PDB file of C-alpha atoms in Angstrom:
ATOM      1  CA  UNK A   1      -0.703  16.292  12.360  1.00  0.00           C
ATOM      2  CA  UNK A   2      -1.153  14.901   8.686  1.00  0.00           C
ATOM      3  CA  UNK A   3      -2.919  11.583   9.464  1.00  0.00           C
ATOM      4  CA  UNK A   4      -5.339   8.826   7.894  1.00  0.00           C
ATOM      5  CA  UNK A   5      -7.379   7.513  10.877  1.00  0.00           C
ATOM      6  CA  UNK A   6      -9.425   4.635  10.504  1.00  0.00           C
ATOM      7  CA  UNK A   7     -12.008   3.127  13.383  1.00  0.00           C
ATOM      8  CA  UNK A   8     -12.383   0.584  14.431  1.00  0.00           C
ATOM      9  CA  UNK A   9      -9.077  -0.917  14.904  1.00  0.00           C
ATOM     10  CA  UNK A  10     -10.083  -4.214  15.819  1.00  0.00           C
ATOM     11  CA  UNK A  11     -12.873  -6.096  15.461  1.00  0.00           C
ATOM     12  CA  UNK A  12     -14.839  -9.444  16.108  1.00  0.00           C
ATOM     13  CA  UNK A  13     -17.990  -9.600  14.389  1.00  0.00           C
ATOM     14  CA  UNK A  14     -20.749 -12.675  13.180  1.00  0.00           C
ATOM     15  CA  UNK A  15     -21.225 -13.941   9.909  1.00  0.00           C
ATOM     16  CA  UNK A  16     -24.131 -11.276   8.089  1.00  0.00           C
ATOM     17  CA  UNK A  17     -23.840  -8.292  10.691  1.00  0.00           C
ATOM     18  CA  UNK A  18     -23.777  -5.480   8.852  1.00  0.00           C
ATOM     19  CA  UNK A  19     -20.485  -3.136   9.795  1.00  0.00           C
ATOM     20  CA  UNK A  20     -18.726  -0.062   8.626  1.00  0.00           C
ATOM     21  CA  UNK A  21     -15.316   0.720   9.039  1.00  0.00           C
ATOM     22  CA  UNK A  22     -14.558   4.343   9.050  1.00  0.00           C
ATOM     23  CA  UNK A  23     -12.249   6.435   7.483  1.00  0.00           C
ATOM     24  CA  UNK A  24     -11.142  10.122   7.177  1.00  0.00           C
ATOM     25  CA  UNK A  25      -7.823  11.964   6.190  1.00  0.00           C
ATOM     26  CA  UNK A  26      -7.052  16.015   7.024  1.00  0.00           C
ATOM     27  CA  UNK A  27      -4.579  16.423   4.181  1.00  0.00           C
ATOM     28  CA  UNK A  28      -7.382  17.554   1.743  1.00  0.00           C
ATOM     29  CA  UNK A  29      -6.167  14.603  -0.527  1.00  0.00           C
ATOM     30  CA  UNK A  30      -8.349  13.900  -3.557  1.00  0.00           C
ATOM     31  CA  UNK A  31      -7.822   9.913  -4.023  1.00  0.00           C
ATOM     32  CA  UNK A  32      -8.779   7.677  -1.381  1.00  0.00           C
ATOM     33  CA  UNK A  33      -8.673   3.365  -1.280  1.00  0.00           C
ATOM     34  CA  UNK A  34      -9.161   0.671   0.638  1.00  0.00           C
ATOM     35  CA  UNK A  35      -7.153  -2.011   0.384  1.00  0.00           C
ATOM     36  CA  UNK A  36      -6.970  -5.457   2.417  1.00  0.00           C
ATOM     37  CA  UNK A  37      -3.659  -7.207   3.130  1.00  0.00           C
ATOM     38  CA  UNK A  38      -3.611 -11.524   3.696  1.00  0.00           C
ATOM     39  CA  UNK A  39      -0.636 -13.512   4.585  1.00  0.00           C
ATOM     40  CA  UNK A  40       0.678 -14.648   1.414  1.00  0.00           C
ATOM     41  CA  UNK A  41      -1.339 -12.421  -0.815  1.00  0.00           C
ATOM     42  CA  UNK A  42      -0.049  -8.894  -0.413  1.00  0.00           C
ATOM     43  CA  UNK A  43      -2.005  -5.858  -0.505  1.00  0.00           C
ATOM     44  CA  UNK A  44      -5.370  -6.137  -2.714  1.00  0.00           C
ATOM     45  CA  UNK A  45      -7.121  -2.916  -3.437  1.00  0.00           C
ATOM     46  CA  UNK A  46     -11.138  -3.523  -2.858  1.00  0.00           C
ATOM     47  CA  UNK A  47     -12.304  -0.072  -4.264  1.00  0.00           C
ATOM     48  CA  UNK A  48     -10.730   3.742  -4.897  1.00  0.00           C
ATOM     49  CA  UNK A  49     -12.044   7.414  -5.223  1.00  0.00           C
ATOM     50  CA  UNK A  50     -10.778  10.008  -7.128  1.00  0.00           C
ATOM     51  CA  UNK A  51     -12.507  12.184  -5.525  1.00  0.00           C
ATOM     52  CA  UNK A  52     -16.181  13.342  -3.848  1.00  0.00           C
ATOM     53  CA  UNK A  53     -18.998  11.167  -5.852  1.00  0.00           C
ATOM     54  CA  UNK A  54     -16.083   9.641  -7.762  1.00  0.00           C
ATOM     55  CA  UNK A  55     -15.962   5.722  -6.964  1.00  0.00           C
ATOM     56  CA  UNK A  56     -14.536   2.846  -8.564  1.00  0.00           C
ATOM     57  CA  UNK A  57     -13.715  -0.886  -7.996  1.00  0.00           C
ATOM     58  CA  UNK A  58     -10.544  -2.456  -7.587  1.00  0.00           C
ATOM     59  CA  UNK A  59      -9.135  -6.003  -7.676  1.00  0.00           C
ATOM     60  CA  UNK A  60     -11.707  -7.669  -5.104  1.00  0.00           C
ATOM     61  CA  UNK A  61     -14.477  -5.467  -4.759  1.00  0.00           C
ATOM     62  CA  UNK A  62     -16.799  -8.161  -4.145  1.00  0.00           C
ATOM     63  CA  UNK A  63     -18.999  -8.240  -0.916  1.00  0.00           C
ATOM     64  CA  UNK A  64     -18.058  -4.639  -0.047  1.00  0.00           C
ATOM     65  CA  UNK A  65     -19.688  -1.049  -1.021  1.00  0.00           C
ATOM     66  CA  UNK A  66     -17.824   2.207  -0.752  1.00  0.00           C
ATOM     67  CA  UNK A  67     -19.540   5.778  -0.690  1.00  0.00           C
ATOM     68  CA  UNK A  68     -17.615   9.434  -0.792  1.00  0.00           C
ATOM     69  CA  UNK A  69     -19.883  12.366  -0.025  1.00  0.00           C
ATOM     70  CA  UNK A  70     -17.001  14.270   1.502  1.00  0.00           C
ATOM     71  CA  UNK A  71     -13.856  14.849   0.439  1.00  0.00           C
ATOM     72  CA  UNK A  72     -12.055  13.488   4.035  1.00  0.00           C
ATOM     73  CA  UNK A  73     -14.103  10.702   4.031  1.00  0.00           C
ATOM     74  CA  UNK A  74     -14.478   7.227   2.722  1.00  0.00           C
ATOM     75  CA  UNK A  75     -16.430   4.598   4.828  1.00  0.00           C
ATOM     76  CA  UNK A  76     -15.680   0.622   3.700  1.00  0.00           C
ATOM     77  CA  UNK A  77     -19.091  -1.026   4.493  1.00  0.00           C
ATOM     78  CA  UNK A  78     -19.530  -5.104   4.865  1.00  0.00           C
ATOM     79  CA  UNK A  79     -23.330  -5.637   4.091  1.00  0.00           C
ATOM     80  CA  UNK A  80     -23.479  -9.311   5.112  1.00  0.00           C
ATOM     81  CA  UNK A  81     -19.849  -9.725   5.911  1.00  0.00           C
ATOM     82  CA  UNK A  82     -18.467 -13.501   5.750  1.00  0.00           C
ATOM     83  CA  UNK A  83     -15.912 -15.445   7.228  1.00  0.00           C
ATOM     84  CA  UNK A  84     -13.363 -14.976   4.155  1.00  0.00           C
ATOM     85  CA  UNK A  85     -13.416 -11.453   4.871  1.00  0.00           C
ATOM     86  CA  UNK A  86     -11.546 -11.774   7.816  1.00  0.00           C
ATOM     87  CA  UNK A  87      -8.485  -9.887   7.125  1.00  0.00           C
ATOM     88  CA  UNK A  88      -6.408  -6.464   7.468  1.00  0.00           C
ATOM     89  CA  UNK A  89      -8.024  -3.824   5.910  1.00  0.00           C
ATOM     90  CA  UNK A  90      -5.842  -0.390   5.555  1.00  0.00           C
ATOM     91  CA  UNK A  91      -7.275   2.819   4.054  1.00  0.00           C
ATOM     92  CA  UNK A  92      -4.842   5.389   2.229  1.00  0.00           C
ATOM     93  CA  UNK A  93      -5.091   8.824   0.479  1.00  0.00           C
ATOM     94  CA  UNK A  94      -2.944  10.663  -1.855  1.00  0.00           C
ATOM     95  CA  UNK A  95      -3.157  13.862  -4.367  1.00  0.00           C
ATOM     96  CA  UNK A  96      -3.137  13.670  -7.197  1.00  0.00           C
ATOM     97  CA  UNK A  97      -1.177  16.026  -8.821  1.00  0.00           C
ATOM     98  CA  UNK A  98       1.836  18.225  -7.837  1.00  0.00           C
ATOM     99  CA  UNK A  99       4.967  16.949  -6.886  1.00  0.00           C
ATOM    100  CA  UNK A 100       4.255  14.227  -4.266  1.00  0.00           C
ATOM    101  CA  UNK A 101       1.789  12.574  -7.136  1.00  0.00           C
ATOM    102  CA  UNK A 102       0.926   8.245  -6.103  1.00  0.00           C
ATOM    103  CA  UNK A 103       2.494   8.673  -2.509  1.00  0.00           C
ATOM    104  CA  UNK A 104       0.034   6.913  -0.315  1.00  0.00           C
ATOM    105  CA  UNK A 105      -0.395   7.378   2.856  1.00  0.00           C
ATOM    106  CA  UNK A 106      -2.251   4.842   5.301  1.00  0.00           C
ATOM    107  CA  UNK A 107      -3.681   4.674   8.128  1.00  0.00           C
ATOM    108  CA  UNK A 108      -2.939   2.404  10.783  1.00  0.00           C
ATOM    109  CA  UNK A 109      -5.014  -0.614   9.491  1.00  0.00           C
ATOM    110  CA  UNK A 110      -8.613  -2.488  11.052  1.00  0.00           C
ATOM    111  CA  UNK A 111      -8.102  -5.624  11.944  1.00  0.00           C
ATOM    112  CA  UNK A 112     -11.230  -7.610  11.527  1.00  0.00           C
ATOM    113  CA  UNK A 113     -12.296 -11.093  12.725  1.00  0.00           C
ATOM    114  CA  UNK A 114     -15.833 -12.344  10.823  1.00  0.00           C
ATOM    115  CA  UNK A 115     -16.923 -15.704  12.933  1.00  0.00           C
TER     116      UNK A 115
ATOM    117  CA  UNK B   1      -3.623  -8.612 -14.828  1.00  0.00           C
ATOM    118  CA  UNK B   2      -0.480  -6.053 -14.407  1.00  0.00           C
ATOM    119  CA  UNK B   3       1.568  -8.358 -12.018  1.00  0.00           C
ATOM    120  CA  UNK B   4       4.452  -6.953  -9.881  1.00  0.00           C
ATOM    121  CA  UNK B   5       6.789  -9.484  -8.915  1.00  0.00           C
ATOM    122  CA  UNK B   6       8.733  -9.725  -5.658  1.00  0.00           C
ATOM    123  CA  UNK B   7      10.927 -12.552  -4.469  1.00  0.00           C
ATOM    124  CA  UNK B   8       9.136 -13.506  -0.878  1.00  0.00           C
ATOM    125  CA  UNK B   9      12.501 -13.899   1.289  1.00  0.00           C
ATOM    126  CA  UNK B  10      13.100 -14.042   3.985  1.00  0.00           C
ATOM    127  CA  UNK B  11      16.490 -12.407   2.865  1.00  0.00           C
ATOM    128  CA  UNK B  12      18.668 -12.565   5.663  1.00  0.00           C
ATOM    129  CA  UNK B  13      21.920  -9.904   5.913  1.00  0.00           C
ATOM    130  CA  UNK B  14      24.421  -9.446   8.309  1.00  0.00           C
ATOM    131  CA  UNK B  15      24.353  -6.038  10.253  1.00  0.00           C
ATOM    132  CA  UNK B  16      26.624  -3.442   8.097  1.00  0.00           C
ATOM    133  CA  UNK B  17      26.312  -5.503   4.830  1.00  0.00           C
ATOM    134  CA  UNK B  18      24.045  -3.778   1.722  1.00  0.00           C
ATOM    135  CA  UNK B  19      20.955  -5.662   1.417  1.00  0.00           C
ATOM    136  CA  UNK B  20      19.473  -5.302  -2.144  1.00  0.00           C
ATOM    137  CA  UNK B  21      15.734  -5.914  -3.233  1.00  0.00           C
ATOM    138  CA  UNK B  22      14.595  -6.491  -5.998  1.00  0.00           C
ATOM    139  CA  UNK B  23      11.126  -6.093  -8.390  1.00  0.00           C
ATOM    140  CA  UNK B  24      10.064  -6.997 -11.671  1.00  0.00           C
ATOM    141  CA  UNK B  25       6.796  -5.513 -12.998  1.00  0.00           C
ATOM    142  CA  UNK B  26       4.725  -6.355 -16.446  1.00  0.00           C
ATOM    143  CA  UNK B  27       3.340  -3.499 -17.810  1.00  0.00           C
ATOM    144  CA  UNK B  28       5.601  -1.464 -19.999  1.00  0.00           C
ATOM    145  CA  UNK B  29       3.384   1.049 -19.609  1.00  0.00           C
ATOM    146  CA  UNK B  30       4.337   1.981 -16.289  1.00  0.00           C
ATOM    147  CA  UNK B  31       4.989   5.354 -14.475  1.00  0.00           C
ATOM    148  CA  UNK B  32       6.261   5.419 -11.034  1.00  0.00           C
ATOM    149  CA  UNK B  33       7.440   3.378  -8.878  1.00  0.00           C
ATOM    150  CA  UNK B  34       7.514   2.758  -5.097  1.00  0.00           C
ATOM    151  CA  UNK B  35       9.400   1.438  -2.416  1.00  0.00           C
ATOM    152  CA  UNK B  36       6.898   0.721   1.251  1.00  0.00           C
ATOM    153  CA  UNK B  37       8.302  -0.165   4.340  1.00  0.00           C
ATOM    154  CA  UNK B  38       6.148  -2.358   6.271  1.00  0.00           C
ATOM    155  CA  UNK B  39       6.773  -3.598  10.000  1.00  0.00           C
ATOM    156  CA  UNK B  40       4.780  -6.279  11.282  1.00  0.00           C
ATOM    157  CA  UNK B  41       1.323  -5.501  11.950  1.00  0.00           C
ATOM    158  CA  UNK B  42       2.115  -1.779  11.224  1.00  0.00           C
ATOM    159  CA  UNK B  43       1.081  -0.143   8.594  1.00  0.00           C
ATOM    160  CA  UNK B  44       3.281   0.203   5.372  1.00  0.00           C
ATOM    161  CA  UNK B  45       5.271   3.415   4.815  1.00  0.00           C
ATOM    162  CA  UNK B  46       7.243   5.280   2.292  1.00  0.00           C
ATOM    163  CA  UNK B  47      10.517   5.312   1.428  1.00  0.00           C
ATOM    164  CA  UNK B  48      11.522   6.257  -1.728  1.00  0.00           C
ATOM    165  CA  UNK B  49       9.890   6.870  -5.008  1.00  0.00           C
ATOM    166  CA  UNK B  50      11.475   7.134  -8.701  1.00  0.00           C
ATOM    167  CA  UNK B  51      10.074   7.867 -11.894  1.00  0.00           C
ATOM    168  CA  UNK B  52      13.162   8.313 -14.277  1.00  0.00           C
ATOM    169  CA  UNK B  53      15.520   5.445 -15.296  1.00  0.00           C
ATOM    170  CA  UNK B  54      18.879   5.441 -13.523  1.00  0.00           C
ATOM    171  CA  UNK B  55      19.742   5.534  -9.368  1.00  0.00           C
ATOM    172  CA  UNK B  56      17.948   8.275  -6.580  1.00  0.00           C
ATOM    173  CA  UNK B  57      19.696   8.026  -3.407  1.00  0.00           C
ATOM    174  CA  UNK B  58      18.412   9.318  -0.113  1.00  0.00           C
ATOM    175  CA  UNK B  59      20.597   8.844   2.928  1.00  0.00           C
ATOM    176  CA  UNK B  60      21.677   5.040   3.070  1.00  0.00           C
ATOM    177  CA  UNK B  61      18.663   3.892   0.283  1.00  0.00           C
ATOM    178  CA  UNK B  62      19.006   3.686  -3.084  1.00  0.00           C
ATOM    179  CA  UNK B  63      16.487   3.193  -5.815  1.00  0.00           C
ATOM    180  CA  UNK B  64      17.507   2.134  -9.493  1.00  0.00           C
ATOM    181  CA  UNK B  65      15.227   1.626 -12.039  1.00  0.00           C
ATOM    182  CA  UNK B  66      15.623   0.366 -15.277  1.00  0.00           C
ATOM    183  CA  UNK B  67      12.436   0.498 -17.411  1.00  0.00           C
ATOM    184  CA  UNK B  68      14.018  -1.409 -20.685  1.00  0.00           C
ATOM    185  CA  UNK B  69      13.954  -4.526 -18.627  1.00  0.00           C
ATOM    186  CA  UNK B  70      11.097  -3.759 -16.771  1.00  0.00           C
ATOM    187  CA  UNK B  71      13.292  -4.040 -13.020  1.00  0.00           C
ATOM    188  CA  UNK B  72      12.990  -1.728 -10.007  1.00  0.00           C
ATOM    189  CA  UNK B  73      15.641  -2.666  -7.422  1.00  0.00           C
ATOM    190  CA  UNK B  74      16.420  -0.942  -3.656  1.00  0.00           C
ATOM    191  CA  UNK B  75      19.252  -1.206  -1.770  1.00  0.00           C
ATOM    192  CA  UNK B  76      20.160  -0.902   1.568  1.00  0.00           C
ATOM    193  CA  UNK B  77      23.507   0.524   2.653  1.00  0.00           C
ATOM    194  CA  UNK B  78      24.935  -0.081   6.055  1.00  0.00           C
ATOM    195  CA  UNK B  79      21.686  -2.591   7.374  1.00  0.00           C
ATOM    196  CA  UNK B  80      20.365  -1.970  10.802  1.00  0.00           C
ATOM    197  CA  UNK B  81      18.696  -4.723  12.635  1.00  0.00           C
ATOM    198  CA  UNK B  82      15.711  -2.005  12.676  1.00  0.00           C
ATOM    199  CA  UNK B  83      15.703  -2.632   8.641  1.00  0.00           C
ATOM    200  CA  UNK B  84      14.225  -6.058   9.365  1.00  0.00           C
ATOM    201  CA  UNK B  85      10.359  -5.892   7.575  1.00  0.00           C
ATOM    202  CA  UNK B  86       8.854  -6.802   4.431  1.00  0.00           C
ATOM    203  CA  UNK B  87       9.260  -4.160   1.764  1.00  0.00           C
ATOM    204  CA  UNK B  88       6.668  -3.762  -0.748  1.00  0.00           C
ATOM    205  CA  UNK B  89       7.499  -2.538  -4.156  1.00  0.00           C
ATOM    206  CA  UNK B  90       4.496  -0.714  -6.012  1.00  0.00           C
ATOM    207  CA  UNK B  91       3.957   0.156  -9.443  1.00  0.00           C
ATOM    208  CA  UNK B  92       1.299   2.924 -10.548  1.00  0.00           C
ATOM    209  CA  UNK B  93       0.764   2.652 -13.717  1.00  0.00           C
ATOM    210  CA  UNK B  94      -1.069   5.017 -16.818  1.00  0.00           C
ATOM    211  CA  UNK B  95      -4.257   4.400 -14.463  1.00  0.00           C
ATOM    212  CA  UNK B  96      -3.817   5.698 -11.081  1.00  0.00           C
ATOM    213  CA  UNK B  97      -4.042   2.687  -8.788  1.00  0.00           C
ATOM    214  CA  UNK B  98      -1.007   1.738  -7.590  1.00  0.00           C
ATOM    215  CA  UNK B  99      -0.072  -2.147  -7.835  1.00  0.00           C
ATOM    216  CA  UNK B 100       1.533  -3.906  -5.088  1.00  0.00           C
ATOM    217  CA  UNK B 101       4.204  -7.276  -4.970  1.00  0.00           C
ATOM    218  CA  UNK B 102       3.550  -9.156  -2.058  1.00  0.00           C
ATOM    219  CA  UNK B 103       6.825  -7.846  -0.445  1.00  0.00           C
ATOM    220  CA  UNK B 104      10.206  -8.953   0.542  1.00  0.00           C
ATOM    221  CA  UNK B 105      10.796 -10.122   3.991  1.00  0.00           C
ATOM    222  CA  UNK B 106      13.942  -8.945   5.200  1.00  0.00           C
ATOM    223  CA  UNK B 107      16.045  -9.761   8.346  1.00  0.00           C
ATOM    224  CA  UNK B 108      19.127  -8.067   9.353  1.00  0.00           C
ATOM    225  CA  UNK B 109      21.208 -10.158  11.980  1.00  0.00           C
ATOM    226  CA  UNK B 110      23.273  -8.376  14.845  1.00  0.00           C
TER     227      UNK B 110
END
């Protein structure tokens, strides 16, 4: 099954505690992104990847770092994560050429709680 | 900033009626466009794309898009109470990012 999966799903963490949210996609896409979604706000891309080594910031990139070694994966780390980070973060992958060009797919979102 | 503009809602239709959505984006420079469907604490999903002026219908949704003035509307033929969710427009534009509204809210009553 063509899926994004992204882990953990939930989570309640302290104010500095370094975390890492996973995520990998078996479609062999060659852009990935993280967004975040907050009530009132909409979905705000934090970084995106073109493709292996290729990274790039998006409209809040602040306070997170992204890394793509592989292709099906791109990891969304919080170095010293604060409480304003609390939010729903969703990662998504698409090609990038070929008929189905910009359609996103997501996975199922991380819900994550910084006290 | 390249803004896409969506009216919050909630937009409330009775079940049967055609709800219609709409989106305004500001950069003329602008390729495709995208129509999400996103149920509460879900994650969003697609629904229909369009890249050329004019309507694209698929089963009871229709896009039209209208680049002169910059509008992107969806409608919904026949609403379902299981239509009820925010719909997110999204504009990718000669980058490849794709830009988000914050989403319509929509409720279709029984």
């Amino acid at each position: 099954e063509a899926q994004v999966t992204q882990n953990p799903r939930y989570l309640i963490t302290v104010t500095g505690k370094k975390l890492t949210v996973t995520c990998s996609q078996n479609m062999n896409h060659e852009y990935m992104s993280w967004y975040r979604q907050d009530p009132g706000l909409g979905l705000r891309q934090i970084y995106y990847s073109m493709n292996v080594e290729v990274t790039d910031k998006g409209d809040v990139p602040e306070g997170y770092k992204v890394s793509r070694k592989e292709k099906r994966n791109f990891p969304l780390i919080l170095e010293s994560p604060s409480p304003n980070q609390t939010s729903l973060y969703f990662c998504a992958s698409s090609w990038t050429s070929g008929a189905n060009t910009g359609e996103l797919f997501f996975g199922e979102g991380s819900r994550l709680t910084v006290l | 900033q390249k803004e896409v503009e969506q009216n919050s809602g909630p937009l409330s239709v009775p079940e049967g009626a055609i709800a219609s959505l709409n989106c305004t984006y500001s950069d003329r420079g602008s390729q495709s466009f995208f129509w999400y469907r996103q149920y509460s604490g879900k994650s969003p999903e697609l629904i229909m794309f369009i890249y050329s002026n004019g309507d694209k219908e698929d089963g009871r949704f229709t896009a039209q898009l209208n680049k002169a003035s910059q509008y992107v509307s969806l409608l919904i033929r026949d609403s379902q109470p299981s239509d009820s969710a925010t719909y997110l427009c999204a504009v990718r534009n000669s980058g490849y990012a794709l830009n988000f509204g914050k989403g319509t809210s929509l409720l279709v009553t029984p």
